[in-house]
Short mmCIF file of C-alpha atoms in Angstrom, two decimals:
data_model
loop_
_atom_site.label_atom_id
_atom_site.label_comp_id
_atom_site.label_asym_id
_atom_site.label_seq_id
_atom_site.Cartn_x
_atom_site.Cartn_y
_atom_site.Cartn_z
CA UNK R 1 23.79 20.79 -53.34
CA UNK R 2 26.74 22.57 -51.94
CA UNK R 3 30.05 21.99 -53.84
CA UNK R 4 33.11 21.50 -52.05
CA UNK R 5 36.40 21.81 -53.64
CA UNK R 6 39.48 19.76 -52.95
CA UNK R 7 42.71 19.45 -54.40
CA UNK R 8 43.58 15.50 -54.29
CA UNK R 9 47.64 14.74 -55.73
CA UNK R 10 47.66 18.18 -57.73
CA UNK R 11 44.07 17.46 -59.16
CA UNK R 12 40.99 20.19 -58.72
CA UNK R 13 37.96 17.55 -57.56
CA UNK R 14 34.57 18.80 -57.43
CA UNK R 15 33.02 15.97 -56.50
CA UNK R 16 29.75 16.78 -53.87
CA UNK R 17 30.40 16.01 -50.57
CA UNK R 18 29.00 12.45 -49.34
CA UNK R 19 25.61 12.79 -47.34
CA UNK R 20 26.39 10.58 -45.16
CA UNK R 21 29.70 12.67 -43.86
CA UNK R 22 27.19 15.80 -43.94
CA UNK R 23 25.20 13.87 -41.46
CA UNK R 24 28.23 13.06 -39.18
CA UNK R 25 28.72 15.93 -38.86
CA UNK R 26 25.52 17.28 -37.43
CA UNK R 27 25.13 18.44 -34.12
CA UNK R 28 21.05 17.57 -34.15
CA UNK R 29 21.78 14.12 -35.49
CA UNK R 30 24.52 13.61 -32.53
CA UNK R 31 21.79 14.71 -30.10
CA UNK R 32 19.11 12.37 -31.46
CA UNK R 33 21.07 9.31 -31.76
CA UNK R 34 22.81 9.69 -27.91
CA UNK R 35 19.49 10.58 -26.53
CA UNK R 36 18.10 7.78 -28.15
CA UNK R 37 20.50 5.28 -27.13
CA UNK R 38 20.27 6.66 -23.48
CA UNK R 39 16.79 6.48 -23.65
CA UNK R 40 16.60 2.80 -24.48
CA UNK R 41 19.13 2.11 -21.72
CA UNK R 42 17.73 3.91 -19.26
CA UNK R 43 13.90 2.29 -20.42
CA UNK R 44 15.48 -1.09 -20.05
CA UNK R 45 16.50 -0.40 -16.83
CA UNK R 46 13.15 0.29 -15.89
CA UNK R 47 11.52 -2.50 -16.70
CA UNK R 48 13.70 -4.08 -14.55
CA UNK R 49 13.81 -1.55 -11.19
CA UNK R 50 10.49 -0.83 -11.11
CA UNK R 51 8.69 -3.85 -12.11
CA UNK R 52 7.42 -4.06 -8.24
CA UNK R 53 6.05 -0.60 -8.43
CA UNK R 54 2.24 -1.29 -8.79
CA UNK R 55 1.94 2.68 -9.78
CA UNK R 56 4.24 2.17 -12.87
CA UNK R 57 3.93 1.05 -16.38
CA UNK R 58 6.38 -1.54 -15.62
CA UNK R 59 4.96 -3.29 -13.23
CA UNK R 60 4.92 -6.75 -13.24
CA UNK R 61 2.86 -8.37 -11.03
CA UNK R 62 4.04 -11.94 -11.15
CA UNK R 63 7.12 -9.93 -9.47
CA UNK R 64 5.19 -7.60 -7.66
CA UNK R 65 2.75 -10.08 -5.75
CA UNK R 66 5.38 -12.49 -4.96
CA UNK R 67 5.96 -13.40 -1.40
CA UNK R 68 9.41 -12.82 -0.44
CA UNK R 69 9.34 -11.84 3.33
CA UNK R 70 5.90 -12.78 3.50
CA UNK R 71 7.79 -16.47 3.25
CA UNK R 72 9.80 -16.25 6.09
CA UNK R 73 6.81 -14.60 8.63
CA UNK R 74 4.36 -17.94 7.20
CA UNK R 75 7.34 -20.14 8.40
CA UNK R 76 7.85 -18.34 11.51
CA UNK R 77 3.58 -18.82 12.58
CA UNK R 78 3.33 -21.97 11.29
CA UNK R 79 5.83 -23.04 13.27
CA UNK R 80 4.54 -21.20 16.81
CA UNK R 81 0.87 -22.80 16.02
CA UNK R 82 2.56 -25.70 15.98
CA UNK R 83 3.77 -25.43 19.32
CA UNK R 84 0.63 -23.90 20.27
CA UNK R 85 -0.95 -27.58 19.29
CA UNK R 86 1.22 -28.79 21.67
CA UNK R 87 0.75 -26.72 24.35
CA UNK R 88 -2.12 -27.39 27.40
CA UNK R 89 -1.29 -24.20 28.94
CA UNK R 90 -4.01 -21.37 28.53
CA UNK R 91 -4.10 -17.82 28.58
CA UNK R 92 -5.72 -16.22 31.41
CA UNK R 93 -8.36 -13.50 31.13
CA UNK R 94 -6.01 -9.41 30.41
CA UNK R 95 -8.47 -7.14 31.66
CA UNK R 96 -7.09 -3.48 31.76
CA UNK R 97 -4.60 -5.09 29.41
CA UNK R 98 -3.01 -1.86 27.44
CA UNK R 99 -4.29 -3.74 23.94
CA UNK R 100 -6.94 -5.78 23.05
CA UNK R 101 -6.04 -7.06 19.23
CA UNK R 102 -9.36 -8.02 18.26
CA UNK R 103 -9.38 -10.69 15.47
CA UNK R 104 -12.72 -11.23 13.70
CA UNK R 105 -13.02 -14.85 11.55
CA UNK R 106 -15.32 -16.79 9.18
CA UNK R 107 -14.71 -20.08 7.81
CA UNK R 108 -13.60 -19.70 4.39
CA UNK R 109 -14.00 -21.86 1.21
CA UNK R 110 -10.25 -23.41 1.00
CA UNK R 111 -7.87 -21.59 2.93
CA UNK R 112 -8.32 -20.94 7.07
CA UNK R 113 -5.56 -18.16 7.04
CA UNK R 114 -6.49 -16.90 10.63
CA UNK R 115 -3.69 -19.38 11.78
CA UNK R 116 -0.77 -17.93 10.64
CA UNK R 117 -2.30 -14.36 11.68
CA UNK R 118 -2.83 -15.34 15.13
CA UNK R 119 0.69 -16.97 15.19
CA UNK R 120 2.37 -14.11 13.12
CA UNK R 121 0.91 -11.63 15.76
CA UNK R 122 2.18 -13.40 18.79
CA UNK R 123 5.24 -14.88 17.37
CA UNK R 124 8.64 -13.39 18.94
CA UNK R 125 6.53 -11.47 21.56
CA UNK R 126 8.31 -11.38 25.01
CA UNK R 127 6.49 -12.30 28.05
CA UNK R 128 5.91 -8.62 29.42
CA UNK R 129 4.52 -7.79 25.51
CA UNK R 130 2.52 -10.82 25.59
CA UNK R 131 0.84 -10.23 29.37
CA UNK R 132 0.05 -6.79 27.45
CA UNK R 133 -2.19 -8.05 25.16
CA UNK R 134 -5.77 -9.81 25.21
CA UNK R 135 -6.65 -11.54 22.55
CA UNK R 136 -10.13 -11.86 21.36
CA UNK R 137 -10.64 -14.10 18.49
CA UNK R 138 -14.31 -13.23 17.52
CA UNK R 139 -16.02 -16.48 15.71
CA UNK R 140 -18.15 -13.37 13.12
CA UNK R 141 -20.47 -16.40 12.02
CA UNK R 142 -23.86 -17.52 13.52
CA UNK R 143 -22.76 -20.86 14.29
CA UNK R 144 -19.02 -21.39 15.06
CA UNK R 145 -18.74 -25.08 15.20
CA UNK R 146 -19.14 -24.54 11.17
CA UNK R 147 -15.49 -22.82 11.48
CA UNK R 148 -12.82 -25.45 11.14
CA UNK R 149 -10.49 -24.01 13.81
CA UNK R 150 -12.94 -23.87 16.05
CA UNK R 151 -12.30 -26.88 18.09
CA UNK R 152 -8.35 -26.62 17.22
CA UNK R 153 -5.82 -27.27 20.60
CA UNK R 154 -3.94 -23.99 19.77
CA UNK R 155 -6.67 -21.30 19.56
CA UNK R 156 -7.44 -22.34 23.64
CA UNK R 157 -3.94 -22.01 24.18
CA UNK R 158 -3.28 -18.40 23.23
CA UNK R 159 -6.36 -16.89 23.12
CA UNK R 160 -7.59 -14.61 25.90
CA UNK R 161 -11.16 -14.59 25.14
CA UNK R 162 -13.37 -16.44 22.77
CA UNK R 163 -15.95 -14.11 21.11
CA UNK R 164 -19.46 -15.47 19.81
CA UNK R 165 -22.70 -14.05 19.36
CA UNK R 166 -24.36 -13.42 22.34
CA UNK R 167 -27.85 -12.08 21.19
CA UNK R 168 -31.21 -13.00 21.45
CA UNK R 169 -33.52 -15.35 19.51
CA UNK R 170 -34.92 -12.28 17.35
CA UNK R 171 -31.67 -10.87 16.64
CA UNK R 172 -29.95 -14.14 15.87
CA UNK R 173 -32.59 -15.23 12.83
CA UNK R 174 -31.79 -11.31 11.56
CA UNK R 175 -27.63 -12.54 11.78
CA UNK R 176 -28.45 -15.82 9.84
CA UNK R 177 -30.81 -14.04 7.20
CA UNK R 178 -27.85 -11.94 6.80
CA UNK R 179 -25.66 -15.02 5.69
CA UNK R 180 -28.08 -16.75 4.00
CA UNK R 181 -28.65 -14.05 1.67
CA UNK R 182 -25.25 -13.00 1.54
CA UNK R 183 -26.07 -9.57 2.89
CA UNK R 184 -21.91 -9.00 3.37
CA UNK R 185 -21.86 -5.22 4.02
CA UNK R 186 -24.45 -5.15 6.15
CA UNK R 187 -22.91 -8.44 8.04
CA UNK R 188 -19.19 -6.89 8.38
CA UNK R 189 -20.81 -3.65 9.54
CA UNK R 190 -22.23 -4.91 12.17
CA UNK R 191 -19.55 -7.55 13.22
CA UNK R 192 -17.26 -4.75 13.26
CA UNK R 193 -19.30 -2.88 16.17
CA UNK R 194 -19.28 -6.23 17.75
CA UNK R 195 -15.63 -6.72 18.32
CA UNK R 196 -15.19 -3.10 18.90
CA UNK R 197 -17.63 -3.24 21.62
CA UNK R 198 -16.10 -6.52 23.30
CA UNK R 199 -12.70 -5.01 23.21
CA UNK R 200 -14.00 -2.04 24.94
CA UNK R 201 -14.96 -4.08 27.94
CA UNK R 202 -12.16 -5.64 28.53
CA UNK R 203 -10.86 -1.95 29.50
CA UNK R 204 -7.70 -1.70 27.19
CA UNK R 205 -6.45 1.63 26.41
CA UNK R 206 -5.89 0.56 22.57
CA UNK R 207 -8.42 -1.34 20.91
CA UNK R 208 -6.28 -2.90 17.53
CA UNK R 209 -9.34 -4.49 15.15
CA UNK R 210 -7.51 -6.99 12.71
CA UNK R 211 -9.05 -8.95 9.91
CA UNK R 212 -8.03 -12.58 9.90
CA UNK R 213 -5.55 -12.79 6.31
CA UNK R 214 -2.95 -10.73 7.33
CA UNK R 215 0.89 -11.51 8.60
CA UNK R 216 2.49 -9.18 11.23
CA UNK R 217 5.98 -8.40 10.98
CA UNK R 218 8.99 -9.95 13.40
CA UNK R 219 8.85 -7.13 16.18
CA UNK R 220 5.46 -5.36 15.13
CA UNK R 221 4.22 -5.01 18.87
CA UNK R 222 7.01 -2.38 19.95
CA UNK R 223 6.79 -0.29 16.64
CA UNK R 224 3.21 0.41 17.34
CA UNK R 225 3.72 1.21 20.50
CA UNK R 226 6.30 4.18 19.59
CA UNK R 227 4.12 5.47 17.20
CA UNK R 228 1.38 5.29 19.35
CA UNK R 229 2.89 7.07 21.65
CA UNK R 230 4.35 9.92 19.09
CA UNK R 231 0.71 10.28 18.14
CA UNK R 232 0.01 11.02 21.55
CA UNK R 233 2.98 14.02 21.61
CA UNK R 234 2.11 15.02 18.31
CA UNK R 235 -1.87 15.49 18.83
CA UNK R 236 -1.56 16.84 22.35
CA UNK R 237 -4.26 14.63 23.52
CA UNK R 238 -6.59 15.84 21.58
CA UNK R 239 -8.86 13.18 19.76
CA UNK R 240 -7.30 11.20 16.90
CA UNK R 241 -9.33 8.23 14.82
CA UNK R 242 -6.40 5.51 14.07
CA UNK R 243 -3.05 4.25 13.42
CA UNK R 244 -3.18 2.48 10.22
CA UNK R 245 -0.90 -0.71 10.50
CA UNK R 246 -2.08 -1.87 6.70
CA UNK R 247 -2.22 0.10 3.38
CA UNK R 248 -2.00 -0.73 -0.63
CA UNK R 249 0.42 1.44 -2.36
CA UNK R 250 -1.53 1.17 -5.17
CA UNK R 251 -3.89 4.50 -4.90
CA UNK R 252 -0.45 6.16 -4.19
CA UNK R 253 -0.12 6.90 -8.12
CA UNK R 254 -0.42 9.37 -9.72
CA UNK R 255 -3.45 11.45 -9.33
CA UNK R 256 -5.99 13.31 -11.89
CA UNK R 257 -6.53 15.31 -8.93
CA UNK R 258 -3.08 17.20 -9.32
CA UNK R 259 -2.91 17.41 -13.12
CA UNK R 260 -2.46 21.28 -12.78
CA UNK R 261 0.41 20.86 -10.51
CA UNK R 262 2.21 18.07 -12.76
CA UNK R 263 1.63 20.07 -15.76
CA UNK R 264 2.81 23.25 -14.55
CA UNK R 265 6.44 21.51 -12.94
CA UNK R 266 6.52 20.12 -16.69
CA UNK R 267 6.06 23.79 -17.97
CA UNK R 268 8.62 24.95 -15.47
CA UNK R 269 11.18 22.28 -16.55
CA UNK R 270 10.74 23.35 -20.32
CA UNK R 271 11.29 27.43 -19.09
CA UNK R 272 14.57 26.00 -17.12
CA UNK R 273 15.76 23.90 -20.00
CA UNK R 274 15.26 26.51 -22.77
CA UNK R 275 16.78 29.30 -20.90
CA UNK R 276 19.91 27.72 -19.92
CA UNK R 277 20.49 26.12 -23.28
CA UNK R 278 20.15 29.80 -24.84
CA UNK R 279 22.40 31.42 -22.07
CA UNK R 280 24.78 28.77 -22.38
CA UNK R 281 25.30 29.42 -26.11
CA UNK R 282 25.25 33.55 -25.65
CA UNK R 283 27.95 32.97 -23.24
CA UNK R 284 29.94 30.36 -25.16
CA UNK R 285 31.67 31.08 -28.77
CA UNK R 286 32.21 26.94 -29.31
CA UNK R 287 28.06 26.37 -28.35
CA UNK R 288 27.03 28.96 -30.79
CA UNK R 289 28.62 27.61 -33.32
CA UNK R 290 27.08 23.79 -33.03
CA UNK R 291 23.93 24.84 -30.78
CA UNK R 292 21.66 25.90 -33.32
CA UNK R 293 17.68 27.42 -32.69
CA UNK R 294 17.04 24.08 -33.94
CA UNK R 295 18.90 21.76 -31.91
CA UNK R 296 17.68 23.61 -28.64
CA UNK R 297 14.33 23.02 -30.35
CA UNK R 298 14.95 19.28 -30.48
CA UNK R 299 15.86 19.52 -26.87
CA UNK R 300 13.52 20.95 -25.43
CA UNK R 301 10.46 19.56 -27.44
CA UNK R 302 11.75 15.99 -27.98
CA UNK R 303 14.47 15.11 -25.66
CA UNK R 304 12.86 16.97 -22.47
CA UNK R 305 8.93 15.48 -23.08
CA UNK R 306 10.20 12.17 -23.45
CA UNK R 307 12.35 12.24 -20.33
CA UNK R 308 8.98 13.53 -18.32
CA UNK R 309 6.78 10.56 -20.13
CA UNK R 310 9.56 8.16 -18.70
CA UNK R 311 9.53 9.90 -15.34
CA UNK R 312 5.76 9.34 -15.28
CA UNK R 313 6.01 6.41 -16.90
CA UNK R 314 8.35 4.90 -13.95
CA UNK R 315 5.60 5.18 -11.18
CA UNK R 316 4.91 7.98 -8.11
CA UNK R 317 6.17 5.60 -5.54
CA UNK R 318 9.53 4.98 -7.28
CA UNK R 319 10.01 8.57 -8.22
CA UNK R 320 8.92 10.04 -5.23
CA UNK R 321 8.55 7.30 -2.14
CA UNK R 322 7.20 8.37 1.12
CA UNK R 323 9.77 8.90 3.54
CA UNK R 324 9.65 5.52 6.17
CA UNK R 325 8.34 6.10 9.56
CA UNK R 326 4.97 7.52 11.08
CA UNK R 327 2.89 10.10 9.12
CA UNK R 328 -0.66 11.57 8.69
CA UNK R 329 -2.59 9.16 5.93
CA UNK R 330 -6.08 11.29 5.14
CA UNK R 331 -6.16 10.42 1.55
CA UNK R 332 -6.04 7.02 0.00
CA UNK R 333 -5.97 5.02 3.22
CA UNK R 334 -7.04 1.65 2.55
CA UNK R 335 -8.15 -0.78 3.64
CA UNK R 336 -9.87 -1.93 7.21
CA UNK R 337 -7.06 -4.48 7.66
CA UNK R 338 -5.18 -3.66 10.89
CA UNK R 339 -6.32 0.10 12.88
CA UNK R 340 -6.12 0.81 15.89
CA UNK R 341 -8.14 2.61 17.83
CA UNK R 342 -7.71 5.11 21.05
CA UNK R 343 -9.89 3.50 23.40
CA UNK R 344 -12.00 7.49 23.80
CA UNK R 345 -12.55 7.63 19.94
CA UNK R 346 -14.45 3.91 19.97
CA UNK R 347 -17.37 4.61 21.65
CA UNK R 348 -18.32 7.00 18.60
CA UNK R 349 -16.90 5.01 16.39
CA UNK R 350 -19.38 2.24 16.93
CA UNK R 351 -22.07 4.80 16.66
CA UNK R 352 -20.34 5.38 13.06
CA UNK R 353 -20.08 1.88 12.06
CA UNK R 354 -23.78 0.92 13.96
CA UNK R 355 -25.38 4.18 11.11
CA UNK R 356 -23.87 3.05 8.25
CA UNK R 357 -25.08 -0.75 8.92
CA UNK R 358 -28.36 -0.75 6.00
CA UNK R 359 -26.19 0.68 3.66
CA UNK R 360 -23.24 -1.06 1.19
CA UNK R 361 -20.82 0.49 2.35
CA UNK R 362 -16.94 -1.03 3.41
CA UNK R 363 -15.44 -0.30 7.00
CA UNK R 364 -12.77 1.69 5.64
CA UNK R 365 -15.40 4.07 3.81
CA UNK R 366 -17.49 4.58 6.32
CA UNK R 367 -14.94 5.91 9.39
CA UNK R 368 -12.99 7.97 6.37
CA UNK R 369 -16.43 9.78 5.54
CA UNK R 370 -17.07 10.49 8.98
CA UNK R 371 -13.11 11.58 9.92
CA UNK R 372 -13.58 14.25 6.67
CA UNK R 373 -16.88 15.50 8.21
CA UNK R 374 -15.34 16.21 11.45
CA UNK R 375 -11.94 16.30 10.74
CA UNK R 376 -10.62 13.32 12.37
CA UNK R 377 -6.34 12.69 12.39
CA UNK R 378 -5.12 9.17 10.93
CA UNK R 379 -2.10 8.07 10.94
CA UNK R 380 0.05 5.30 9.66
CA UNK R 381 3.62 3.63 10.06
CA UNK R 382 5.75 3.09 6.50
CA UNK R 383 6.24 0.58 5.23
CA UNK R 384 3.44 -1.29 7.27
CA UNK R 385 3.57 -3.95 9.90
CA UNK R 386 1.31 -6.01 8.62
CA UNK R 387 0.61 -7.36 4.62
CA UNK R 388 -2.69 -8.91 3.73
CA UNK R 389 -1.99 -12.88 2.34
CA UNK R 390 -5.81 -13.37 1.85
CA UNK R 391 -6.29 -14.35 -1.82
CA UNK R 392 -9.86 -15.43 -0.74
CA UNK R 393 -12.22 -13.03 0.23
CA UNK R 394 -14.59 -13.88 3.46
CA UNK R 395 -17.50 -12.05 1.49
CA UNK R 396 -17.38 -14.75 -1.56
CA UNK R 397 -15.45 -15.84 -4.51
CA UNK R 398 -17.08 -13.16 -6.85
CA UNK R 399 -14.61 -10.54 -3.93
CA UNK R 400 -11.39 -12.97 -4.51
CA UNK R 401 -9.96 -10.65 -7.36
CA UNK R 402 -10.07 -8.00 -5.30
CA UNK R 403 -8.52 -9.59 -2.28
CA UNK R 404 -5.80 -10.54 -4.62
CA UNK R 405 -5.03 -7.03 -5.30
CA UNK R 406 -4.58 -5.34 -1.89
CA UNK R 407 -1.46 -6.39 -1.34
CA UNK R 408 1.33 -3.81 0.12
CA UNK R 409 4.46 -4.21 -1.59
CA UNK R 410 7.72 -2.29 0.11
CA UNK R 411 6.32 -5.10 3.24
CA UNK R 412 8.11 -7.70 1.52
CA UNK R 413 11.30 -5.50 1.18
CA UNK R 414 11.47 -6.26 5.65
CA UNK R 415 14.59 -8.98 6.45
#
């Protein structure tokens, strides 16, 4: 132990110095205890800021799958159904209307959420939007009068066109063996041709397929058109699969995919670090006197992996959000909520969906195979103009956890 002599009121003390003034006095101790206290802070902030981020280790998801604008749009239909109740007034037939929003429906155990879709979809349309559209509500069940809203005042008010089955005897015992074994891949595959194939009668230039649990945002209908219409600059006219109107943020994390590219910006961070710390003290007679080989080693091995573990840690669509506004989606696209269709890319698109009906495959699935195999453009608008409310899935309750989770969550961030 190092001995430091002092002279005290004219008397020679050799007492050793105190360890706990040698530790003071340590640059490495300074750095570990302010990086530590900044690390705390800024951890504690996290939990906080990014507890909504369902691609971070703080997410919460009593805060993340809380309805917040979600509130205000259920309000908002309920109340235009309501009217719609009201109303004697119907809709006459929109052939060579520029849309035709498709929505397909089964009755469902508790919850019949297709009202406040249909009313979230129309609500705060004007007139010229509203002569725009026709409106199929498709009854995707063998016998409709089973479907509670069947005989309901408002769905003759503002629908355009009532789909049902329209098949023969042979075909309609297949459809009900379908149900009755709860064949539900097979069922939505072929439901899915069905709509597509009524909305491409009715001549519309966009054919918008919706499922019957999701909310539209106020103003939805003239968003979609811009983009649509973008799409249209941007591709040239040359053949494009969908716009995307619904997505989960939730396979926007990050991916095991691009390991080699987050490892080597770590790698690069640790070169940057370590070579400014050492040019910094070469170039700096007060740093090379507290900056020792060891404290840039504490840096740069300590300080700098634990700041990347946070920044990990904190969630891809925190740290790096997708810029808002129209963009291509090829990867991680899901689900078959809201698309729309161009009305040349549908007749193929049945063909698609009408292969893939023996097998268990989801909508979404399906048309993403076949847009990889012959490389197919999608596109979609964020944050989305639509959020799927269903918490009970129309294939069964053994599905209902998973409807629970595809949720998008920047669509309750809307005012």
């Amino acid at each position: 132990m190092r001995l430091k002599p002092t002279i005290t009121l004219g008397r020679f003390d050799d007492r050793p110095e105190s360890p706990s003034r040698t530790l003071l006095q340590s640059t490495n101790f300074w750095i570990i205890l302010c990086y530590s206290v900044s690390y705390f802070v800024i951890y504690q902030y996290c939990r906080y800021a990014y507890s909504r981020d369902p691609t971070s280790f703080f997410f919460d998801p009593k805060k993340g799958y809380q309805k917040i604008y979600s509130l205000k749009r259920e309000q908002q239909a309920d109340a235009f159904i309501e009217v719609a109740n009201r109303s004697t007034d119907a809709p006459s037939s929109q052939l060579n209307a520029e849309v035709c929003l498709g929505v397909a429906t089964i009755a469902r155990s508790k919850d019949q959420y297709i009202r406040r879709a249909v009313g979230s979809l129309l609500e705060g349309l004007t007139d010229a939007q509203r002569a725009s559209i026709h409106l199929a509500v498709f009854f995707a069940q063998t016998d409709p009068h089973q479907h509670p809203i069947y005989n309901e005042p408002w769905l003759k008010s503002v629908a355009n066109e009532i789909v049902q089955y329209n098949v023969g005897d042979e075909e309609m015992a297949r459809l009900r063996l379908l149900e009755e074994t709860h064949q539900f891949w097979n069922k939505s595959m072929y439901d899915y041709e069905y709509l597509l194939k009524a909305c491409l009668n009715t001549g519309a230039q966009w054919i918008m397929i919706v499922e019957d649990d999701v909310l539209a945002k106020e103003g939805w209908y003239s968003e979609a058109m811009r983009a649509l219409e973008d799409i249209q600059l941007r591709t040239d006219d040359q053949v494009w699969l969908y716009l995307r109107l619904f997505y989960t943020e939730k396979l926007f994390g990050w991916n095991s995919e691009e390991w080699l590219q987050y490892l080597g910006w770590s790698i690069l961070a640790l070169l940057v670090t370590a070579t400014t710390l050492v040019v910094s003290r070469s170039s700096s007679r007060r740093l090379r006197k507290h900056l020792s080989n060891v404290s840039i080693a504490i840096i740069c091995f300590f300080c700098l992996p634990a700041t990347i573990l946070l920044y990990f840690m904190a969630g891809r669509v925190s740290m790096q959000p997708p810029p808002s506004g129209l963009h291509r989606m090829e990867n991680f696209g899901c689900c078959s909520q809201a698309l729309v269709f161009p009305r040349q890319i549908v007749p193929r698109a049945m063909d698609t969906v009408h292969h893939a009906t023996n097998k268990r495959y989801y909508i979404d699935m399906t048309l993403e195979r076949w847009a990889n195999d012959e490389g197919l453009a999608r596109f979609a608008l964020i944050p989305p103009l639509l959020q799927h409310v269903g918490s009970r899935s129309s294939k069964g309750s053994k599905f209902d956890e998973g409807a629970n989770s595809i949720w998008n969550f920047a669509f309750e961030n809307y005012t």
